[in-house]
PDB file of C-alpha atoms in Angstrom:
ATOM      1  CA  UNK A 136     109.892 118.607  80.130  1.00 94.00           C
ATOM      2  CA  UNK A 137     109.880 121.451  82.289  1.00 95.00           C
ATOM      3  CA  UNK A 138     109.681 121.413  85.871  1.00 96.00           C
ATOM      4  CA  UNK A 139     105.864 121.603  86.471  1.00 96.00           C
ATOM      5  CA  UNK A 140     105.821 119.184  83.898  1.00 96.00           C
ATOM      6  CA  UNK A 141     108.077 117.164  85.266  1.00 97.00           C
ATOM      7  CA  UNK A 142     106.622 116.998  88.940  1.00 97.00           C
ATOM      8  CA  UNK A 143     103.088 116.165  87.028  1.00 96.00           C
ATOM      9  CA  UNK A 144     103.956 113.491  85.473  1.00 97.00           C
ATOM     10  CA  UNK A 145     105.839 112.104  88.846  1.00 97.00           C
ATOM     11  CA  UNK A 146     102.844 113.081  90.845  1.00 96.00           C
ATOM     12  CA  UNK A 147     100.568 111.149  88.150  1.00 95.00           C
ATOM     13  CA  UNK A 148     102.676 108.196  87.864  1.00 95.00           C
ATOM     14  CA  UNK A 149     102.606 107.249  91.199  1.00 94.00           C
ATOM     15  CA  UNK A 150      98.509 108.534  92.139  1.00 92.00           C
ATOM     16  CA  UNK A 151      96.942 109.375  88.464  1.00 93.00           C
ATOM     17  CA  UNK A 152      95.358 106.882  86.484  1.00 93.00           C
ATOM     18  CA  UNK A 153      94.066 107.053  82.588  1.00 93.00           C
ATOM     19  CA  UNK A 154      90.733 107.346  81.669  1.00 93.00           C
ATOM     20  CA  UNK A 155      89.534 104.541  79.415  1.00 89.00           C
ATOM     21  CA  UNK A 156      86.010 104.160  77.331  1.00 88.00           C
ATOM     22  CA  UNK A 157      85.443 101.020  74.986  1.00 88.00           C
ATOM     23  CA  UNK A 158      89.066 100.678  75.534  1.00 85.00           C
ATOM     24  CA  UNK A 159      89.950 103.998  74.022  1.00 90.00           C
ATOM     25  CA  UNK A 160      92.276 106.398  76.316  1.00 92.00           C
ATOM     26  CA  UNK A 161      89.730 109.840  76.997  1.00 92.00           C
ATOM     27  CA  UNK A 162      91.655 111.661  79.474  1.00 95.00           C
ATOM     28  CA  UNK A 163      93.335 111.667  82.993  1.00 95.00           C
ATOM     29  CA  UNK A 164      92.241 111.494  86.309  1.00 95.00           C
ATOM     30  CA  UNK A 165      93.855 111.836  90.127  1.00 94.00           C
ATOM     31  CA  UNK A 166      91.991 110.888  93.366  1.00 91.00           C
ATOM     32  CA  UNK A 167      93.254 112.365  96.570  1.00 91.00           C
ATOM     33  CA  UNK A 168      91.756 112.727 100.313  1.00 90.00           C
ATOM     34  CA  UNK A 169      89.690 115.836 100.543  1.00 92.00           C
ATOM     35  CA  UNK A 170      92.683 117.526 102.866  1.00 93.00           C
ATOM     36  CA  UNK A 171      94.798 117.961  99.759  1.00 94.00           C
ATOM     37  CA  UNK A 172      92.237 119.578  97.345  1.00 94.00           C
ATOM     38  CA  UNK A 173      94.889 122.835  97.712  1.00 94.00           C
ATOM     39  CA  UNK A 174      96.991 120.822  95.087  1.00 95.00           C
ATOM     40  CA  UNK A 175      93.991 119.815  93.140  1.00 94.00           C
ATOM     41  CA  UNK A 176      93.117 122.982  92.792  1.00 94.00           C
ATOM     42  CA  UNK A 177      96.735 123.802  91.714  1.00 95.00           C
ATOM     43  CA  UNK A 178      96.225 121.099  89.204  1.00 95.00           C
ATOM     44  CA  UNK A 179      92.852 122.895  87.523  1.00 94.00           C
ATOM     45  CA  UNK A 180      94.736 126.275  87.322  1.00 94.00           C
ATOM     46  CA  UNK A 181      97.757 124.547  85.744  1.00 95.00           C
ATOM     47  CA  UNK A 182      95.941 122.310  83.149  1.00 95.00           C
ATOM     48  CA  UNK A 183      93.062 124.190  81.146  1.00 93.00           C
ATOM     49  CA  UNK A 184      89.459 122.674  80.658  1.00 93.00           C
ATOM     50  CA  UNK A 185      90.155 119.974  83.469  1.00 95.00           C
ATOM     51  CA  UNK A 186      87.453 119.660  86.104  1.00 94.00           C
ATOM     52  CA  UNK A 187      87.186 118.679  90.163  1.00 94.00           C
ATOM     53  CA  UNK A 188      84.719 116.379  91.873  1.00 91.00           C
ATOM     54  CA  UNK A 189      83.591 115.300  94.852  1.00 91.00           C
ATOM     55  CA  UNK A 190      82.636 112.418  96.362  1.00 89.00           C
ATOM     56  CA  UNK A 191      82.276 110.612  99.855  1.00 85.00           C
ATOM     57  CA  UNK A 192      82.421 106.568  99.842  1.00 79.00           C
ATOM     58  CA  UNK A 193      83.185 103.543 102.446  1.00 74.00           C
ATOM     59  CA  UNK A 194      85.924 102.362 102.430  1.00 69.00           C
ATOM     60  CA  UNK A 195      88.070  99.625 104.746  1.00 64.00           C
ATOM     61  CA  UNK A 196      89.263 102.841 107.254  1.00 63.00           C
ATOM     62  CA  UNK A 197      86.597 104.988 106.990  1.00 69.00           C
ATOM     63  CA  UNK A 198      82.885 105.190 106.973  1.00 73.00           C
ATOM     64  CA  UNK A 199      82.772 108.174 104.759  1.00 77.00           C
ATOM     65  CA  UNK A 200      86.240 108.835 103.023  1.00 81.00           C
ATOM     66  CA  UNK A 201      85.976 112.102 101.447  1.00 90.00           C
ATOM     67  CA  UNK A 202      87.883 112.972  98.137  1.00 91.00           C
ATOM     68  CA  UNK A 203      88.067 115.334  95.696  1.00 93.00           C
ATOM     69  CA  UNK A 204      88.926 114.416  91.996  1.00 94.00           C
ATOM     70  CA  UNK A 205      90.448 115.735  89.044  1.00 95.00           C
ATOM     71  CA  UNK A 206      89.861 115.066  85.345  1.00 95.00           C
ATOM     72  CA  UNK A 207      91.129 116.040  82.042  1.00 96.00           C
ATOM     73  CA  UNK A 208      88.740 114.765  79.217  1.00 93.00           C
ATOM     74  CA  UNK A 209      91.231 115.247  76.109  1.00 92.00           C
ATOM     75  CA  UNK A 210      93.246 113.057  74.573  1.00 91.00           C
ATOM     76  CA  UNK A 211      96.170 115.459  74.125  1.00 93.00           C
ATOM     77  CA  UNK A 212      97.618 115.222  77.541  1.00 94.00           C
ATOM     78  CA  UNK A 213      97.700 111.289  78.090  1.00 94.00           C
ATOM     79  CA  UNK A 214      99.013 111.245  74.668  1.00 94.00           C
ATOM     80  CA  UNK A 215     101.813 113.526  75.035  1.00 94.00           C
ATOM     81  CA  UNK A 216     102.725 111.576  78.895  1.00 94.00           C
ATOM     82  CA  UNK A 217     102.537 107.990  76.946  1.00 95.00           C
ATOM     83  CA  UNK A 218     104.915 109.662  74.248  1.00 95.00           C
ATOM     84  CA  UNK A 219     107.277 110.321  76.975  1.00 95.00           C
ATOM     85  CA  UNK A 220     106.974 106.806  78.418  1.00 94.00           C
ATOM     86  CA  UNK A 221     104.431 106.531  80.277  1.00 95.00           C
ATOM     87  CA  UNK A 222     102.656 103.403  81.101  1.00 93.00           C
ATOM     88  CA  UNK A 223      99.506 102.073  79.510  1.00 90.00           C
ATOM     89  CA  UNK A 224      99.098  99.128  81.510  1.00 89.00           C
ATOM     90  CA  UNK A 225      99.865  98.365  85.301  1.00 90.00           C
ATOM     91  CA  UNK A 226     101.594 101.227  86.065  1.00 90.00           C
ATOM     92  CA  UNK A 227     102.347  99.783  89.696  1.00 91.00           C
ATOM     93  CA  UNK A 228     105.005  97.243  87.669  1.00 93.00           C
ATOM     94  CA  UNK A 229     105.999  99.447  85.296  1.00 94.00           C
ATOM     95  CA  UNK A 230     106.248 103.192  86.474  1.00 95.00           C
ATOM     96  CA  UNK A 231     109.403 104.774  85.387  1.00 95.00           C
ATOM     97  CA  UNK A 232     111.005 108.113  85.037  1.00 96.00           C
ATOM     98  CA  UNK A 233     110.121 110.039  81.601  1.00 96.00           C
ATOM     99  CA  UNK A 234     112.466 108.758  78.564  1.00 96.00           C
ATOM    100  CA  UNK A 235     113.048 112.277  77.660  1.00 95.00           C
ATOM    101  CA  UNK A 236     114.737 115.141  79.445  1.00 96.00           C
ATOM    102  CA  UNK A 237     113.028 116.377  81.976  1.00 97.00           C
ATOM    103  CA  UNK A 238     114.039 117.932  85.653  1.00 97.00           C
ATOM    104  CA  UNK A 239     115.067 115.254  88.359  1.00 97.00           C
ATOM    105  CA  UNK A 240     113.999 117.459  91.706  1.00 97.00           C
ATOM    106  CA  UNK A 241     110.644 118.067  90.474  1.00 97.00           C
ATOM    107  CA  UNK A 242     109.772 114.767  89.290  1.00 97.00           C
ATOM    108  CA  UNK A 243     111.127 112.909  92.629  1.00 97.00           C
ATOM    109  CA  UNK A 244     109.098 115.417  94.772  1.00 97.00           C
ATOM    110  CA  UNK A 245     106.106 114.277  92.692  1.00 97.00           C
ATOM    111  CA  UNK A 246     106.461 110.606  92.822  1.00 97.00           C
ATOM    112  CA  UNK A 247     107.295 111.494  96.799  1.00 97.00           C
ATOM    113  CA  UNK A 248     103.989 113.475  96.868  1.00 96.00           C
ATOM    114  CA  UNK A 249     102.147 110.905  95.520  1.00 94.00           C
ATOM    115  CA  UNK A 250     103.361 107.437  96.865  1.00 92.00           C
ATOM    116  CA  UNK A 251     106.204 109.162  99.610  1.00 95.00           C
ATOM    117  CA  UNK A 252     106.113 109.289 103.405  1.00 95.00           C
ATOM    118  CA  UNK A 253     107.879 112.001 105.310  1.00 96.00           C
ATOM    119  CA  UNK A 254     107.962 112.504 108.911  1.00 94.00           C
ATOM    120  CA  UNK A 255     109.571 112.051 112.119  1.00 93.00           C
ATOM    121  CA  UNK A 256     110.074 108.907 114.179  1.00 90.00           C
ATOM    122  CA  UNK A 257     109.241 108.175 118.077  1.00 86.00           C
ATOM    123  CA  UNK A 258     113.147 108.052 118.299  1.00 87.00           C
ATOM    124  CA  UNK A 259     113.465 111.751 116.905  1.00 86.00           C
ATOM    125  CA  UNK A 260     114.786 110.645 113.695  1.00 92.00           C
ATOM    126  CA  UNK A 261     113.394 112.290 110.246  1.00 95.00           C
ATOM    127  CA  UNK A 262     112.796 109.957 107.614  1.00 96.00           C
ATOM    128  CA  UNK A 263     111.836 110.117 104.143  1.00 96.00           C
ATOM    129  CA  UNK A 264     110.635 106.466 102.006  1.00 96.00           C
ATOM    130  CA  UNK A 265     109.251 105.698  99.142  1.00 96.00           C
ATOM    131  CA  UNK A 266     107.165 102.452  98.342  1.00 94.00           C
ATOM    132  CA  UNK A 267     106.556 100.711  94.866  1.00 95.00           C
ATOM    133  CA  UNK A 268     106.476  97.215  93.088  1.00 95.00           C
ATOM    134  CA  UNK A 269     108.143  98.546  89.746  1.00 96.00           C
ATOM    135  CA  UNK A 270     111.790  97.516  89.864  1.00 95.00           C
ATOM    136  CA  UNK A 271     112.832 100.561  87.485  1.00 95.00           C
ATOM    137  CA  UNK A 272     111.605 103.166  89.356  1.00 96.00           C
ATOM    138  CA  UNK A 273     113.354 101.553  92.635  1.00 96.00           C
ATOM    139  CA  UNK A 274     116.797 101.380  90.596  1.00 96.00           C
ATOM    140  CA  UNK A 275     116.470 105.515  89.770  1.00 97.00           C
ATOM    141  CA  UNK A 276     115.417 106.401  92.974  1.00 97.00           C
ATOM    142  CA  UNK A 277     118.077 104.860  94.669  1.00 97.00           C
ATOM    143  CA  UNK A 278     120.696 106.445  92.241  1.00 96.00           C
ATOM    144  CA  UNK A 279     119.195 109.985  93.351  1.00 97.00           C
ATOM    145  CA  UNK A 280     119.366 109.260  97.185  1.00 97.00           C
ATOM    146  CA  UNK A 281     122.844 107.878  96.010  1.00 96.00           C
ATOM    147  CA  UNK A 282     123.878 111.237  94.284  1.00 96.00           C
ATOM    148  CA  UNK A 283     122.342 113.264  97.383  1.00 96.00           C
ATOM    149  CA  UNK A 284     123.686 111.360 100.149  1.00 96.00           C
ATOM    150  CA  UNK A 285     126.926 109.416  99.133  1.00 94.00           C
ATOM    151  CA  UNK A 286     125.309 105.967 100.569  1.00 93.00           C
ATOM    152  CA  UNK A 287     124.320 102.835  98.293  1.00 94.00           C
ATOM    153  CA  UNK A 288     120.800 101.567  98.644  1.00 93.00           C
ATOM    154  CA  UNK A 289     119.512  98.555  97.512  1.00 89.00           C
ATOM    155  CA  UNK A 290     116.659  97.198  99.393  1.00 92.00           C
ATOM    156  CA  UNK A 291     114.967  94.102  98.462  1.00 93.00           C
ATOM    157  CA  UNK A 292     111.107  93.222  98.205  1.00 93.00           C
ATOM    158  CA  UNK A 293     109.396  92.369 101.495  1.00 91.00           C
ATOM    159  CA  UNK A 294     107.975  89.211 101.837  1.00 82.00           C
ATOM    160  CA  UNK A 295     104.419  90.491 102.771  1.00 86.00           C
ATOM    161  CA  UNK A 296     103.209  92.178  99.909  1.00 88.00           C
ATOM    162  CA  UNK A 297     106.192  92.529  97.375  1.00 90.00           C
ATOM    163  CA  UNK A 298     107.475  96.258  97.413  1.00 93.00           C
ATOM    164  CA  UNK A 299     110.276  97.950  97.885  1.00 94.00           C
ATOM    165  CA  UNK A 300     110.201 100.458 100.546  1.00 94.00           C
ATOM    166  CA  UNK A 301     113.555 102.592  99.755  1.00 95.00           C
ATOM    167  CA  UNK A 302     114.345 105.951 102.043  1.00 92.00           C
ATOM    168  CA  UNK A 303     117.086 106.521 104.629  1.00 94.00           C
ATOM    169  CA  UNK A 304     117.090 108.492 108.489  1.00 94.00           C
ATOM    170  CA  UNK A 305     118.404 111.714 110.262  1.00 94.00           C
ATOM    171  CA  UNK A 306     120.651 113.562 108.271  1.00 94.00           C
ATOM    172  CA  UNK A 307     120.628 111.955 104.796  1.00 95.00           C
ATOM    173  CA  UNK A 308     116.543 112.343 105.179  1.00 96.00           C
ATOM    174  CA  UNK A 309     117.460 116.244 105.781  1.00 96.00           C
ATOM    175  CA  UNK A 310     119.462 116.140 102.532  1.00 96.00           C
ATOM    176  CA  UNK A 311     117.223 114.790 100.382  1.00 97.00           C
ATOM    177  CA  UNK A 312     114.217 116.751 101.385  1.00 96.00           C
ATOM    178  CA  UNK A 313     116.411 120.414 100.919  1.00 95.00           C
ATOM    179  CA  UNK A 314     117.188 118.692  97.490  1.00 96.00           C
ATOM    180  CA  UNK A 315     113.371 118.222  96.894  1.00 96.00           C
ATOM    181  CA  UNK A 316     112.888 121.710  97.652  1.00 93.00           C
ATOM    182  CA  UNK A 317     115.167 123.703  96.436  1.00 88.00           C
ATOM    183  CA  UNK A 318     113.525 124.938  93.483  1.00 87.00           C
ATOM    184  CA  UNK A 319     110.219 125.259  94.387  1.00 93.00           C
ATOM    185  CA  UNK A 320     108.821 128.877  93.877  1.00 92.00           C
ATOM    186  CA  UNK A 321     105.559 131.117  93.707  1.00 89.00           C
ATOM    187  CA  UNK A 322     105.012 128.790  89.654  1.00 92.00           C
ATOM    188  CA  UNK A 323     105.239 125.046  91.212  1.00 95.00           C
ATOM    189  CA  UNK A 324     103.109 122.551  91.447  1.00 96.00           C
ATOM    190  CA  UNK A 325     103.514 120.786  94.873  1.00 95.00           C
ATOM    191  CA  UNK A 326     101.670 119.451  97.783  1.00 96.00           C
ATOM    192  CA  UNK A 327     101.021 121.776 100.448  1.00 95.00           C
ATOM    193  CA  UNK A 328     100.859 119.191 103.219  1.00 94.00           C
ATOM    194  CA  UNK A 329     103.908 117.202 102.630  1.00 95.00           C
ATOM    195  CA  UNK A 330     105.555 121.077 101.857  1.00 95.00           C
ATOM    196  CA  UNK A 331     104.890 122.423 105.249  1.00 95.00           C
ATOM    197  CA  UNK A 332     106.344 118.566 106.767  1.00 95.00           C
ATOM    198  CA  UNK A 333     109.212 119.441 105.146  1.00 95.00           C
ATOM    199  CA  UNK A 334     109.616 122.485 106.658  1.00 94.00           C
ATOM    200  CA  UNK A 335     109.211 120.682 110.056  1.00 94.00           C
ATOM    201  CA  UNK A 336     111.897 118.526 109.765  1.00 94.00           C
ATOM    202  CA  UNK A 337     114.473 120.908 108.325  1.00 93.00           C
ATOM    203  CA  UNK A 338     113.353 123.395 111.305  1.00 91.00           C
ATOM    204  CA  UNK A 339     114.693 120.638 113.296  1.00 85.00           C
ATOM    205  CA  UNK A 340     118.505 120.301 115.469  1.00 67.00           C
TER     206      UNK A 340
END
């Protein structure tokens, strides 16, 4: 896999889903607010034939939640990602990385774009987290923060809902987002809101 590859199917693991009819996989899809259509519409120019949508619904935050979706209606693509491990069922359990080769940076950022928070706390402090139930992808994770910062993680589930939320503060958040970025070019696929954060946070003292 190569990198754009590689940050899709992190990015899809974490927010895509698979299209289903009569039980029969048709395609892909991804859902995101309408403030990140700009990687949506990275997403159409990347994959060929896919298409974007738009809808507003209610939802428990907002009156009108606007989004903008994109499909794939081929088989070829969900085939090739559940050749390369991904999951057909409850993906939330059991997301993992790819069981081929494929390029560690790219996929992290897109599991970070997808299900990641970046920012800064009230104390000053940047921090970067990620939060899921599948115990696999919390294992993997934590060996890359391991490998980037030096420092063992091993959070355990919270009570309330059963996740792991796994990231670390200050300057091993810095390291770990100039990993995430390093090779990002004019080609990649990435998030243009959590990019310019980023930026923010490395800008910082």
């Amino acid at each position: 896999m190569d990198k754009n590859q590689s940050y899709f199917y992190g990015l899809f693991l974490t927010d895509g889903y698979l299209l289903k009819h009569n039980g029969k996989i048709t395609g892909i899809g991804i859902e995101v607010g309408i403030v990140d259509i700009p990687l949506i519409k990275q997403l159409q120019d990347y994959i060929p034939f896919s298409s974007i949508y738009y809808r507003k619904r209610k939802t428990n935050f907002k009156e009108e939640y606007e989004s903008c979706i994109f499909q794939y209606y081929r088989k070829d693509l969900p085939e090739q990602l559940l050749s390369f491990g991904f999951p057909e069922f409850d993906k939330t359990i059991n997301a993992k990385p790819p069981n081929t080769f494929y390029d560690e940076v790219a996929f992290w950022r897109g599991v970070i774009d997808g299900d990641g928070s970046i920012g800064v706390r009230k104390n000053g402090l940047s921090f970067i987290s990620l939060c899921t139930k599948s115990e696999q992808l919390k294992q993997d994770f934590c060996i890359f923060l391991e490998k980037i910062t030096g420092r063992k993680y091993n959070p355990k589930r919270n009570q309330r809902e059963n996740v792991y939320n796994i990231g670390c503060n200050g300057g091993s958040a810095k390291k770990v987002i100039k990993n995430l970025m390093e090779n990002i070019d004019d080609n990649s696929l990435f998030l243009p809101r959590k990019y310019q954060k980023m930026l923010e946070i490395l800008s910082l003292n």
